[in-house]
C-alpha positions as YAML, in Angstrom:
chain: A
units: angstrom
residues:
- id: 1
  name: MET
  ca: [33.43, -3.29, 74.17]
- id: 2
  name: LYS
  ca: [31.82, 0.05, 73.22]
- id: 3
  name: LYS
  ca: [34.05, 0.28, 70.15]
- id: 4
  name: ARG
  ca: [32.98, -3.15, 69.10]
- id: 5
  name: LYS
  ca: [29.29, -2.27, 69.55]
- id: 6
  name: ARG
  ca: [29.67, 0.91, 67.52]
- id: 7
  name: LEU
  ca: [31.46, -1.02, 64.78]
- id: 8
  name: LEU
  ca: [28.76, -3.66, 64.77]
- id: 9
  name: LEU
  ca: [26.05, -1.02, 64.66]
- id: 10
  name: GLY
  ca: [27.85, 0.72, 61.81]
- id: 11
  name: MET
  ca: [28.10, -2.52, 59.90]
- id: 12
  name: ILE
  ca: [24.41, -3.16, 60.40]
- id: 13
  name: VAL
  ca: [23.48, 0.33, 59.25]
- id: 14
  name: PHE
  ca: [25.79, -0.02, 56.26]
- id: 15
  name: SER
  ca: [24.28, -3.39, 55.39]
- id: 16
  name: VAL
  ca: [20.77, -1.99, 55.62]
- id: 17
  name: LEU
  ca: [21.70, 0.98, 53.44]
- id: 18
  name: LEU
  ca: [23.51, -1.25, 50.98]
- id: 19
  name: THR
  ca: [20.53, -3.57, 50.80]
- id: 20
  name: SER
  ca: [18.18, -0.65, 50.37]
- id: 21
  name: PHE
  ca: [20.26, 0.92, 47.62]
- id: 22
  name: SER
  ca: [20.73, -2.46, 45.93]
- id: 23
  name: PHE
  ca: [16.98, -3.03, 45.96]
- id: 24
  name: TYR
  ca: [16.37, 0.51, 44.71]
- id: 25
  name: PHE
  ca: [18.80, 0.12, 41.82]
- id: 26
  name: TYR
  ca: [17.41, -3.32, 41.08]
- id: 27
  name: GLN
  ca: [13.96, -1.79, 40.86]
- id: 28
  name: LEU
  ca: [15.26, 0.97, 38.58]
- id: 29
  name: PHE
  ca: [16.50, -1.59, 36.05]
- id: 30
  name: PHE
  ca: [14.37, -4.67, 36.60]
- id: 31
  name: GLY
  ca: [11.12, -3.50, 38.17]
- id: 32
  name: VAL
  ca: [8.06, -3.36, 35.95]
- id: 33
  name: ASN
  ca: [7.68, 0.18, 34.64]
- id: 34
  name: VAL
  ca: [6.24, -0.24, 31.13]
- id: 35
  name: LEU
  ca: [2.58, -1.05, 30.49]
- id: 36
  name: ALA
  ca: [2.08, -2.46, 33.96]
- id: 37
  name: GLU
  ca: [-0.97, -4.73, 33.84]
- id: 38
  name: LYS
  ca: [-1.87, -3.33, 30.40]
- id: 39
  name: ASN
  ca: [-1.83, -4.61, 26.83]
- id: 40
  name: ASP
  ca: [1.07, -4.61, 24.39]
- id: 41
  name: THR
  ca: [1.17, -1.44, 22.33]
- id: 42
  name: THR
  ca: [3.15, 0.16, 19.53]
- id: 43
  name: ILE
  ca: [4.70, 3.60, 19.68]
- id: 44
  name: LEU
  ca: [5.97, 5.86, 16.93]
- id: 45
  name: ILE
  ca: [9.20, 7.73, 17.43]
- id: 46
  name: ASP
  ca: [9.23, 10.46, 14.81]
- id: 47
  name: ARG
  ca: [12.34, 11.83, 13.16]
- id: 48
  name: ASP
  ca: [12.03, 15.12, 15.03]
- id: 49
  name: ASP
  ca: [11.45, 13.54, 18.45]
- id: 50
  name: THR
  ca: [13.92, 14.21, 21.24]
- id: 51
  name: PHE
  ca: [14.46, 12.09, 24.31]
- id: 52
  name: ASP
  ca: [12.53, 14.58, 26.42]
- id: 53
  name: SER
  ca: [9.56, 14.67, 24.05]
- id: 54
  name: LEU
  ca: [9.54, 10.87, 23.86]
- id: 55
  name: ARG
  ca: [9.78, 10.37, 27.63]
- id: 56
  name: ASN
  ca: [7.06, 12.94, 28.30]
- id: 57
  name: ARG
  ca: [4.74, 11.34, 25.76]
- id: 58
  name: LEU
  ca: [5.31, 7.89, 27.21]
- id: 59
  name: TYR
  ca: [4.48, 9.21, 30.65]
- id: 60
  name: ASP
  ca: [1.49, 11.28, 29.56]
- id: 61
  name: GLU
  ca: [0.03, 8.30, 27.70]
- id: 62
  name: GLN
  ca: [0.63, 6.12, 30.79]
- id: 63
  name: ILE
  ca: [2.95, 3.79, 28.93]
- id: 64
  name: ILE
  ca: [5.61, 4.25, 31.60]
- id: 65
  name: GLU
  ca: [4.74, 4.76, 35.27]
- id: 66
  name: ASP
  ca: [7.96, 6.37, 36.52]
- id: 67
  name: ALA
  ca: [9.60, 8.87, 34.18]
- id: 68
  name: LEU
  ca: [12.59, 9.39, 36.50]
- id: 69
  name: SER
  ca: [13.67, 5.77, 36.55]
- id: 70
  name: PHE
  ca: [13.20, 5.52, 32.78]
- id: 71
  name: SER
  ca: [15.42, 8.59, 32.34]
- id: 72
  name: PHE
  ca: [18.07, 7.18, 34.68]
- id: 73
  name: VAL
  ca: [18.33, 3.84, 32.88]
- id: 74
  name: SER
  ca: [18.35, 5.62, 29.53]
- id: 75
  name: LYS
  ca: [21.22, 7.82, 30.70]
- id: 76
  name: VAL
  ca: [23.23, 4.84, 31.97]
- id: 77
  name: LEU
  ca: [22.75, 2.99, 28.66]
- id: 78
  name: GLY
  ca: [23.48, 6.05, 26.54]
- id: 79
  name: TYR
  ca: [20.03, 6.13, 24.99]
- id: 80
  name: GLN
  ca: [19.26, 9.77, 25.77]
- id: 81
  name: ASP
  ca: [21.65, 10.88, 23.03]
- id: 82
  name: ALA
  ca: [20.94, 8.09, 20.56]
- id: 83
  name: ILE
  ca: [17.19, 7.72, 20.06]
- id: 84
  name: LYS
  ca: [16.20, 6.06, 16.78]
- id: 85
  name: PRO
  ca: [12.98, 6.83, 14.89]
- id: 86
  name: GLY
  ca: [10.57, 4.08, 13.95]
- id: 87
  name: VAL
  ca: [7.61, 2.05, 15.16]
- id: 88
  name: TYR
  ca: [8.30, -0.12, 18.20]
- id: 89
  name: LEU
  ca: [6.27, -2.78, 19.95]
- id: 90
  name: LEU
  ca: [6.39, -2.46, 23.73]
- id: 91
  name: ASN
  ca: [5.16, -5.47, 25.68]
- id: 92
  name: LYS
  ca: [3.11, -5.42, 28.83]
- id: 93
  name: ASP
  ca: [5.04, -5.57, 32.13]
- id: 94
  name: MET
  ca: [8.41, -4.70, 30.59]
- id: 95
  name: ASN
  ca: [11.12, -3.31, 32.80]
- id: 96
  name: ASN
  ca: [13.20, -0.25, 31.97]
- id: 97
  name: LEU
  ca: [16.22, -2.29, 30.94]
- id: 98
  name: GLU
  ca: [14.24, -4.34, 28.41]
- id: 99
  name: ALA
  ca: [12.46, -1.32, 26.96]
- id: 100
  name: VAL
  ca: [15.51, 0.92, 26.68]
- id: 101
  name: ARG
  ca: [17.64, -1.85, 25.18]
- id: 102
  name: LYS
  ca: [14.99, -2.46, 22.52]
- id: 103
  name: LEU
  ca: [14.65, 1.24, 21.68]
- id: 104
  name: ARG
  ca: [18.39, 1.83, 21.72]
- id: 105
  name: ALA
  ca: [18.98, -1.13, 19.36]
- id: 106
  name: GLY
  ca: [16.45, 0.26, 16.90]
- id: 107
  name: ASP
  ca: [14.56, -3.03, 17.06]
- id: 108
  name: GLN
  ca: [11.59, -1.80, 15.04]
- id: 109
  name: THR
  ca: [8.28, -3.53, 14.40]
- id: 110
  name: PRO
  ca: [7.28, -3.70, 10.70]
- id: 111
  name: VAL
  ca: [4.24, -1.75, 9.52]
- id: 112
  name: ASN
  ca: [1.78, -2.82, 6.83]
- id: 113
  name: ILE
  ca: [1.32, -0.93, 3.60]
- id: 114
  name: THR
  ca: [-1.75, -1.73, 1.53]
- id: 115
  name: PHE
  ca: [-2.82, -0.17, -1.74]
- id: 116
  name: ASN
  ca: [-5.66, -0.94, -4.13]
- id: 117
  name: ASN
  ca: [-8.53, 0.85, -5.86]
- id: 118
  name: VAL
  ca: [-6.06, 3.32, -7.36]
- id: 119
  name: ARG
  ca: [-6.49, 5.26, -10.60]
- id: 120
  name: LEU
  ca: [-3.83, 7.96, -10.56]
- id: 121
  name: LYS
  ca: [-0.29, 8.37, -9.25]
- id: 122
  name: PRO
  ca: [-1.25, 10.83, -6.45]
- id: 123
  name: GLU
  ca: [-3.65, 8.22, -5.07]
- id: 124
  name: LEU
  ca: [-0.95, 5.55, -5.19]
- id: 125
  name: ALA
  ca: [1.60, 7.82, -3.49]
- id: 126
  name: GLU
  ca: [-0.87, 8.64, -0.72]
- id: 127
  name: LYS
  ca: [-1.87, 5.05, -0.01]
- id: 128
  name: ILE
  ca: [1.55, 3.42, -0.27]
- id: 129
  name: THR
  ca: [3.18, 5.89, 2.16]
- id: 130
  name: ALA
  ca: [0.29, 6.10, 4.64]
- id: 131
  name: ASN
  ca: [1.95, 4.04, 7.42]
- id: 132
  name: THR
  ca: [5.52, 5.10, 6.74]
- id: 133
  name: GLY
  ca: [7.72, 8.10, 7.35]
- id: 134
  name: VAL
  ca: [7.86, 8.82, 3.61]
- id: 135
  name: SER
  ca: [5.80, 11.82, 2.53]
- id: 136
  name: THR
  ca: [3.26, 11.57, -0.27]
- id: 137
  name: GLU
  ca: [5.01, 14.39, -2.13]
- id: 138
  name: GLU
  ca: [8.39, 12.69, -1.90]
- id: 139
  name: PHE
  ca: [7.14, 9.42, -3.37]
- id: 140
  name: LEU
  ca: [5.06, 11.15, -6.03]
- id: 141
  name: ALA
  ca: [8.19, 12.99, -7.17]
- id: 142
  name: LEU
  ca: [9.86, 9.61, -7.79]
- id: 143
  name: LEU
  ca: [6.87, 8.37, -9.79]
- id: 144
  name: LYS
  ca: [7.23, 11.43, -12.04]
- id: 145
  name: ASN
  ca: [11.01, 11.27, -12.35]
- id: 146
  name: GLU
  ca: [11.56, 9.88, -15.86]
- id: 147
  name: ASP
  ca: [15.30, 9.36, -15.40]
- id: 148
  name: TYR
  ca: [14.85, 7.50, -12.12]
- id: 149
  name: ILE
  ca: [12.08, 5.14, -13.25]
- id: 150
  name: ALA
  ca: [13.83, 4.48, -16.57]
- id: 151
  name: ASP
  ca: [16.52, 2.62, -14.65]
- id: 152
  name: PHE
  ca: [13.82, 0.12, -13.66]
- id: 153
  name: GLY
  ca: [12.55, -0.32, -17.20]
- id: 154
  name: PHE
  ca: [9.46, 1.91, -16.97]
- id: 155
  name: ASN
  ca: [8.32, 5.32, -18.10]
- id: 156
  name: GLU
  ca: [5.85, 7.79, -16.61]
- id: 157
  name: ALA
  ca: [2.93, 6.11, -18.38]
- id: 158
  name: THR
  ca: [3.77, 2.51, -17.47]
- id: 159
  name: VAL
  ca: [5.29, 2.87, -14.00]
- id: 160
  name: ILE
  ca: [2.02, 2.50, -12.13]
- id: 161
  name: GLY
  ca: [1.86, -1.06, -13.47]
- id: 162
  name: MET
  ca: [4.99, -1.90, -11.50]
- id: 163
  name: PHE
  ca: [3.00, -1.85, -8.27]
- id: 164
  name: ILE
  ca: [1.20, -5.08, -7.50]
- id: 165
  name: PRO
  ca: [-1.72, -4.37, -5.14]
- id: 166
  name: ASN
  ca: [-1.27, -6.31, -1.94]
- id: 167
  name: THR
  ca: [-0.27, -5.89, 1.70]
- id: 168
  name: TYR
  ca: [3.45, -5.65, 2.40]
- id: 169
  name: GLU
  ca: [5.57, -5.29, 5.54]
- id: 170
  name: VAL
  ca: [8.18, -2.52, 5.68]
- id: 171
  name: TYR
  ca: [9.83, -0.47, 8.39]
- id: 172
  name: TRP
  ca: [8.48, 2.99, 9.12]
- id: 173
  name: THR
  ca: [11.95, 4.44, 8.50]
- id: 174
  name: ILE
  ca: [12.16, 3.14, 4.93]
- id: 175
  name: SER
  ca: [13.22, 5.80, 2.41]
- id: 176
  name: ALA
  ca: [11.23, 6.68, -0.71]
- id: 177
  name: GLU
  ca: [13.93, 5.11, -2.90]
- id: 178
  name: ALA
  ca: [14.06, 1.94, -0.81]
- id: 179
  name: LEU
  ca: [10.27, 1.65, -0.93]
- id: 180
  name: PHE
  ca: [10.32, 2.01, -4.73]
- id: 181
  name: GLU
  ca: [13.07, -0.63, -4.96]
- id: 182
  name: ARG
  ca: [11.09, -2.97, -2.70]
- id: 183
  name: MET
  ca: [8.05, -2.68, -4.97]
- id: 184
  name: ASN
  ca: [10.22, -3.40, -8.00]
- id: 185
  name: LYS
  ca: [11.51, -6.51, -6.25]
- id: 186
  name: GLU
  ca: [7.90, -7.61, -5.57]
- id: 187
  name: TYR
  ca: [7.03, -6.92, -9.22]
- id: 188
  name: LYS
  ca: [9.87, -9.13, -10.43]
- id: 189
  name: ALA
  ca: [8.83, -11.89, -8.03]
- id: 190
  name: PHE
  ca: [5.23, -11.65, -9.24]
- id: 191
  name: TRP
  ca: [6.26, -11.93, -12.87]
- id: 192
  name: ASN
  ca: [7.66, -15.44, -12.53]
- id: 193
  name: ASP
  ca: [8.48, -17.70, -15.47]
- id: 194
  name: SER
  ca: [4.94, -19.07, -15.62]
- id: 195
  name: ARG
  ca: [3.32, -15.65, -15.96]
- id: 196
  name: LYS
  ca: [5.97, -14.46, -18.42]
- id: 197
  name: GLN
  ca: [5.35, -17.51, -20.61]
- id: 198
  name: LYS
  ca: [1.60, -16.88, -20.62]
- id: 199
  name: ALA
  ca: [2.14, -13.24, -21.56]
- id: 200
  name: GLU
  ca: [4.50, -14.24, -24.36]
- id: 201
  name: ALA
  ca: [1.93, -16.73, -25.67]
- id: 202
  name: ILE
  ca: [-0.60, -13.89, -25.90]
- id: 203
  name: GLY
  ca: [1.95, -11.68, -27.64]
- id: 204
  name: LEU
  ca: [2.14, -9.10, -24.87]
- id: 205
  name: SER
  ca: [4.87, -7.88, -22.53]
- id: 206
  name: PRO
  ca: [4.21, -7.83, -18.78]
- id: 207
  name: ALA
  ca: [3.71, -4.05, -18.99]
- id: 208
  name: GLU
  ca: [1.18, -4.50, -21.80]
- id: 209
  name: VAL
  ca: [-0.64, -7.17, -19.81]
- id: 210
  name: SER
  ca: [-0.97, -4.68, -16.94]
- id: 211
  name: THR
  ca: [-2.35, -2.07, -19.33]
- id: 212
  name: LEU
  ca: [-4.93, -4.45, -20.76]
- id: 213
  name: ALA
  ca: [-5.79, -5.71, -17.24]
- id: 214
  name: SER
  ca: [-6.50, -2.14, -16.17]
- id: 215
  name: ILE
  ca: [-9.05, -1.80, -18.99]
- id: 216
  name: VAL
  ca: [-10.64, -5.15, -18.13]
- id: 217
  name: GLN
  ca: [-10.84, -4.09, -14.49]
- id: 218
  name: ALA
  ca: [-12.50, -0.79, -15.36]
- id: 219
  name: GLU
  ca: [-15.04, -2.51, -17.63]
- id: 220
  name: SER
  ca: [-16.52, -4.90, -15.09]
- id: 221
  name: ILE
  ca: [-17.16, -5.17, -11.39]
- id: 222
  name: MET
  ca: [-18.02, -8.84, -11.82]
- id: 223
  name: GLY
  ca: [-14.83, -10.84, -11.46]
- id: 224
  name: ASP
  ca: [-16.21, -14.00, -13.04]
- id: 225
  name: GLU
  ca: [-16.74, -12.08, -16.29]
- id: 226
  name: SER
  ca: [-13.22, -10.63, -16.50]
- id: 227
  name: PRO
  ca: [-11.62, -13.51, -18.48]
- id: 228
  name: THR
  ca: [-14.38, -13.17, -21.09]
- id: 229
  name: ILE
  ca: [-13.80, -9.42, -21.40]
- id: 230
  name: ALA
  ca: [-10.06, -10.02, -21.62]
- id: 231
  name: GLY
  ca: [-10.65, -12.52, -24.43]
- id: 232
  name: LEU
  ca: [-12.77, -9.99, -26.31]
- id: 233
  name: TYR
  ca: [-10.03, -7.34, -26.25]
- id: 234
  name: ILE
  ca: [-7.39, -9.86, -27.21]
- id: 235
  name: ASN
  ca: [-9.56, -10.79, -30.19]
- id: 236
  name: ARG
  ca: [-9.69, -7.11, -31.19]
- id: 237
  name: LEU
  ca: [-5.93, -6.71, -30.81]
- id: 238
  name: ASN
  ca: [-5.33, -9.80, -32.95]
- id: 239
  name: LYS
  ca: [-7.73, -8.51, -35.62]
- id: 240
  name: ASN
  ca: [-6.17, -5.02, -35.49]
- id: 241
  name: ILE
  ca: [-9.57, -3.54, -34.55]
- id: 242
  name: LEU
  ca: [-9.93, -0.43, -32.41]
- id: 243
  name: LEU
  ca: [-10.48, -1.48, -28.81]
- id: 244
  name: GLN
  ca: [-13.21, 1.17, -28.36]
- id: 245
  name: ALA
  ca: [-13.09, 0.82, -24.58]
- id: 246
  name: ASP
  ca: [-15.19, 3.46, -22.80]
- id: 247
  name: PRO
  ca: [-12.97, 3.52, -19.67]
- id: 248
  name: THR
  ca: [-10.03, 4.75, -21.76]
- id: 249
  name: VAL
  ca: [-12.13, 7.68, -22.93]
- id: 250
  name: LYS
  ca: [-13.05, 8.54, -19.34]
- id: 251
  name: PHE
  ca: [-9.36, 8.42, -18.46]
- id: 252
  name: ALA
  ca: [-8.50, 10.69, -21.40]
- id: 253
  name: LEU
  ca: [-11.22, 13.15, -20.30]
- id: 254
  name: GLY
  ca: [-10.15, 12.92, -16.66]
- id: 255
  name: ASP
  ca: [-13.77, 12.36, -15.64]
- id: 256
  name: PHE
  ca: [-14.44, 9.00, -13.99]
- id: 257
  name: GLU
  ca: [-18.03, 9.77, -12.98]
- id: 258
  name: ILE
  ca: [-19.39, 9.62, -16.54]
- id: 259
  name: GLN
  ca: [-21.97, 6.86, -16.87]
- id: 260
  name: ARG
  ca: [-22.74, 7.44, -20.50]
- id: 261
  name: VAL
  ca: [-19.93, 8.03, -22.98]
- id: 262
  name: LEU
  ca: [-21.17, 10.21, -25.85]
- id: 263
  name: THR
  ca: [-20.00, 10.22, -29.46]
- id: 264
  name: ALA
  ca: [-18.49, 13.67, -28.89]
- id: 265
  name: ASP
  ca: [-16.40, 12.20, -26.05]
- id: 266
  name: THR
  ca: [-14.86, 9.62, -28.35]
- id: 267
  name: ARG
  ca: [-13.41, 12.36, -30.53]
- id: 268
  name: ILE
  ca: [-10.95, 13.60, -27.92]
- id: 269
  name: ASP
  ca: [-7.41, 13.59, -29.28]
- id: 270
  name: SER
  ca: [-5.56, 11.54, -26.70]
- id: 271
  name: PRO
  ca: [-3.30, 8.48, -27.01]
- id: 272
  name: TYR
  ca: [-5.58, 6.95, -24.35]
- id: 273
  name: ASN
  ca: [-8.63, 7.28, -26.61]
- id: 274
  name: THR
  ca: [-9.02, 3.75, -27.99]
- id: 275
  name: TYR
  ca: [-11.87, 4.91, -30.21]
- id: 276
  name: ARG
  ca: [-9.32, 6.96, -32.15]
- id: 277
  name: TYR
  ca: [-6.02, 5.07, -31.83]
- id: 278
  name: LYS
  ca: [-5.51, 1.37, -32.43]
- id: 279
  name: GLY
  ca: [-3.82, -0.95, -29.99]
- id: 280
  name: LEU
  ca: [-3.29, -0.49, -26.28]
- id: 281
  name: PRO
  ca: [-2.98, 2.96, -24.69]
- id: 282
  name: PRO
  ca: [0.48, 4.09, -23.48]
- id: 283
  name: GLY
  ca: [-0.03, 2.63, -19.98]
- id: 284
  name: PRO
  ca: [-2.55, 1.43, -17.41]
- id: 285
  name: ILE
  ca: [-5.63, 3.57, -16.74]
- id: 286
  name: ASN
  ca: [-5.70, 2.31, -13.14]
- id: 287
  name: LEU
  ca: [-3.75, 0.00, -10.89]
- id: 288
  name: PRO
  ca: [-4.83, -3.51, -11.96]
- id: 289
  name: THR
  ca: [-5.31, -6.10, -9.24]
- id: 290
  name: ILE
  ca: [-3.69, -9.54, -9.28]
- id: 291
  name: SER
  ca: [-7.04, -11.06, -10.25]
- id: 292
  name: SER
  ca: [-7.37, -8.68, -13.22]
- id: 293
  name: ILE
  ca: [-3.85, -9.51, -14.42]
- id: 294
  name: ASN
  ca: [-4.57, -13.22, -14.06]
- id: 295
  name: ALA
  ca: [-7.82, -12.73, -15.99]
- id: 296
  name: VAL
  ca: [-5.79, -11.50, -18.96]
- id: 297
  name: LEU
  ca: [-3.16, -14.22, -18.63]
- id: 298
  name: ASN
  ca: [-5.90, -16.86, -18.39]
- id: 299
  name: TYR
  ca: [-8.37, -15.21, -20.76]
- id: 300
  name: LYS
  ca: [-11.37, -17.10, -22.08]
- id: 301
  name: LYS
  ca: [-11.13, -18.08, -25.73]
- id: 302
  name: HIS
  ca: [-14.23, -17.22, -27.80]
- id: 303
  name: ASP
  ca: [-15.25, -15.27, -30.93]
- id: 304
  name: TYR
  ca: [-16.78, -12.19, -29.29]
- id: 305
  name: ILE
  ca: [-15.60, -8.77, -30.46]
- id: 306
  name: TYR
  ca: [-18.44, -6.64, -29.07]
- id: 307
  name: MET
  ca: [-19.92, -6.13, -25.63]
- id: 308
  name: CYS
  ca: [-22.45, -3.87, -23.98]
- id: 309
  name: ALA
  ca: [-23.57, -3.45, -20.40]
- id: 310
  name: LYS
  ca: [-26.75, -5.35, -19.61]
- id: 311
  name: GLU
  ca: [-29.88, -3.27, -19.36]
- id: 312
  name: ASP
  ca: [-30.62, -4.59, -15.86]
- id: 313
  name: PHE
  ca: [-27.60, -2.68, -14.48]
- id: 314
  name: SER
  ca: [-26.39, -5.88, -12.83]
- id: 315
  name: GLY
  ca: [-22.80, -5.12, -13.80]
- id: 316
  name: TYR
  ca: [-22.74, -7.92, -16.34]
- id: 317
  name: HIS
  ca: [-22.47, -7.56, -20.11]
- id: 318
  name: ARG
  ca: [-24.06, -8.90, -23.26]
- id: 319
  name: PHE
  ca: [-21.47, -10.18, -25.71]
- id: 320
  name: ALA
  ca: [-21.79, -10.36, -29.47]
- id: 321
  name: LYS
  ca: [-19.92, -11.68, -32.48]
- id: 322
  name: THR
  ca: [-21.55, -9.38, -35.06]
- id: 323
  name: LEU
  ca: [-22.27, -5.68, -35.23]
- id: 324
  name: VAL
  ca: [-25.96, -6.34, -35.90]
- id: 325
  name: GLU
  ca: [-26.27, -8.32, -32.69]
- id: 326
  name: HIS
  ca: [-24.27, -5.71, -30.79]
- id: 327
  name: ASN
  ca: [-26.49, -2.86, -31.99]
- id: 328
  name: LYS
  ca: [-29.53, -4.69, -30.62]
- id: 329
  name: ASN
  ca: [-27.82, -5.05, -27.24]
- id: 330
  name: ALA
  ca: [-26.72, -1.42, -27.30]
- id: 331
  name: ARG
  ca: [-30.29, -0.21, -27.95]
- id: 332
  name: LEU
  ca: [-31.53, -2.18, -24.95]
- id: 333
  name: PHE
  ca: [-28.97, -0.51, -22.71]
- id: 334
  name: GLN
  ca: [-29.54, 2.98, -24.13]
- id: 335
  name: GLN
  ca: [-33.28, 2.64, -23.57]
- id: 336
  name: ALA
  ca: [-32.59, 1.61, -19.96]
- id: 337
  name: LEU
  ca: [-30.40, 4.69, -19.51]
- id: 338
  name: ASN
  ca: [-33.14, 6.90, -20.92]
- id: 339
  name: ARG
  ca: [-35.70, 5.41, -18.55]
- id: 340
  name: ARG
  ca: [-33.40, 6.30, -15.66]
- id: 341
  name: ASN
  ca: [-32.76, 9.77, -17.10]
- id: 342
  name: ILE
  ca: [-29.03, 9.11, -17.32]
- id: 343
  name: TYR
  ca: [-27.67, 11.28, -20.07]
- id: 344
  name: ARG
  ca: [-24.10, 11.68, -18.88]
...
């Protein structure tokens, strides 16, 4: 009888312990440990992160509540020795098993890259890599690598036109080369048959359209006027007249703050100086937007070959068909500049 009681007691104790351990291990794997009663959040695992640095950061930032259980589950699943860099979305009330499985699988969340209002390659490199693991210097080196960009049909002067300003989704771990290739893919998709046909009808290549669009964009801040400006420059190209676009002179001088281009400025010997060299400059003088490109492709047909900023500084222009009319408009604007003491 005593033996039986001891056996029964032992079985009860064992059952209690087994139940306790089962519950404990269940809690380790399936109990809420990530963002308990908080909002979803994204985390960045950098390329130089270790498991210890990641776990400590998650705990310090109160993303996980119990670092020990997270470490245990990570060890069981082999994640401690196989962390993958990237940006990951962790959901509220996740358990360790869900979180570790997601991180171990490298199930990244895409990041957005957005670039616009760009003049020079360093600005482009900085903006396009801002949310990625690619360094500005690394991407800029590609933009300056003549042999590399030649494989895509561009040169150092035209390559900036390959980038169509927009917002794109990529993974943080994308390489500089893969990012460049992705932008080339977007460029090809943008230049569909319809746009190519419009460019051909104008007598320009897609790269030349981008160059002209960059000039149109620099000339006006008023979008509704852009097709008229585009038509004016197309008229000049067709008549083999110097474009005489002030923004190209500013680009040649490397000074974008000039408000008043002087005669001396127009003498600079640069292929970008359209007061000195006929036709389009070697490449875009900024990164033209989609609307600027479309303004060239859908330019307004007219007989204007001259334009001058309006004297009210509204951002609009006065257009003219003759030099006499243009000189009148130019005097009005120059007088307005003088009244404002703007000499440069």
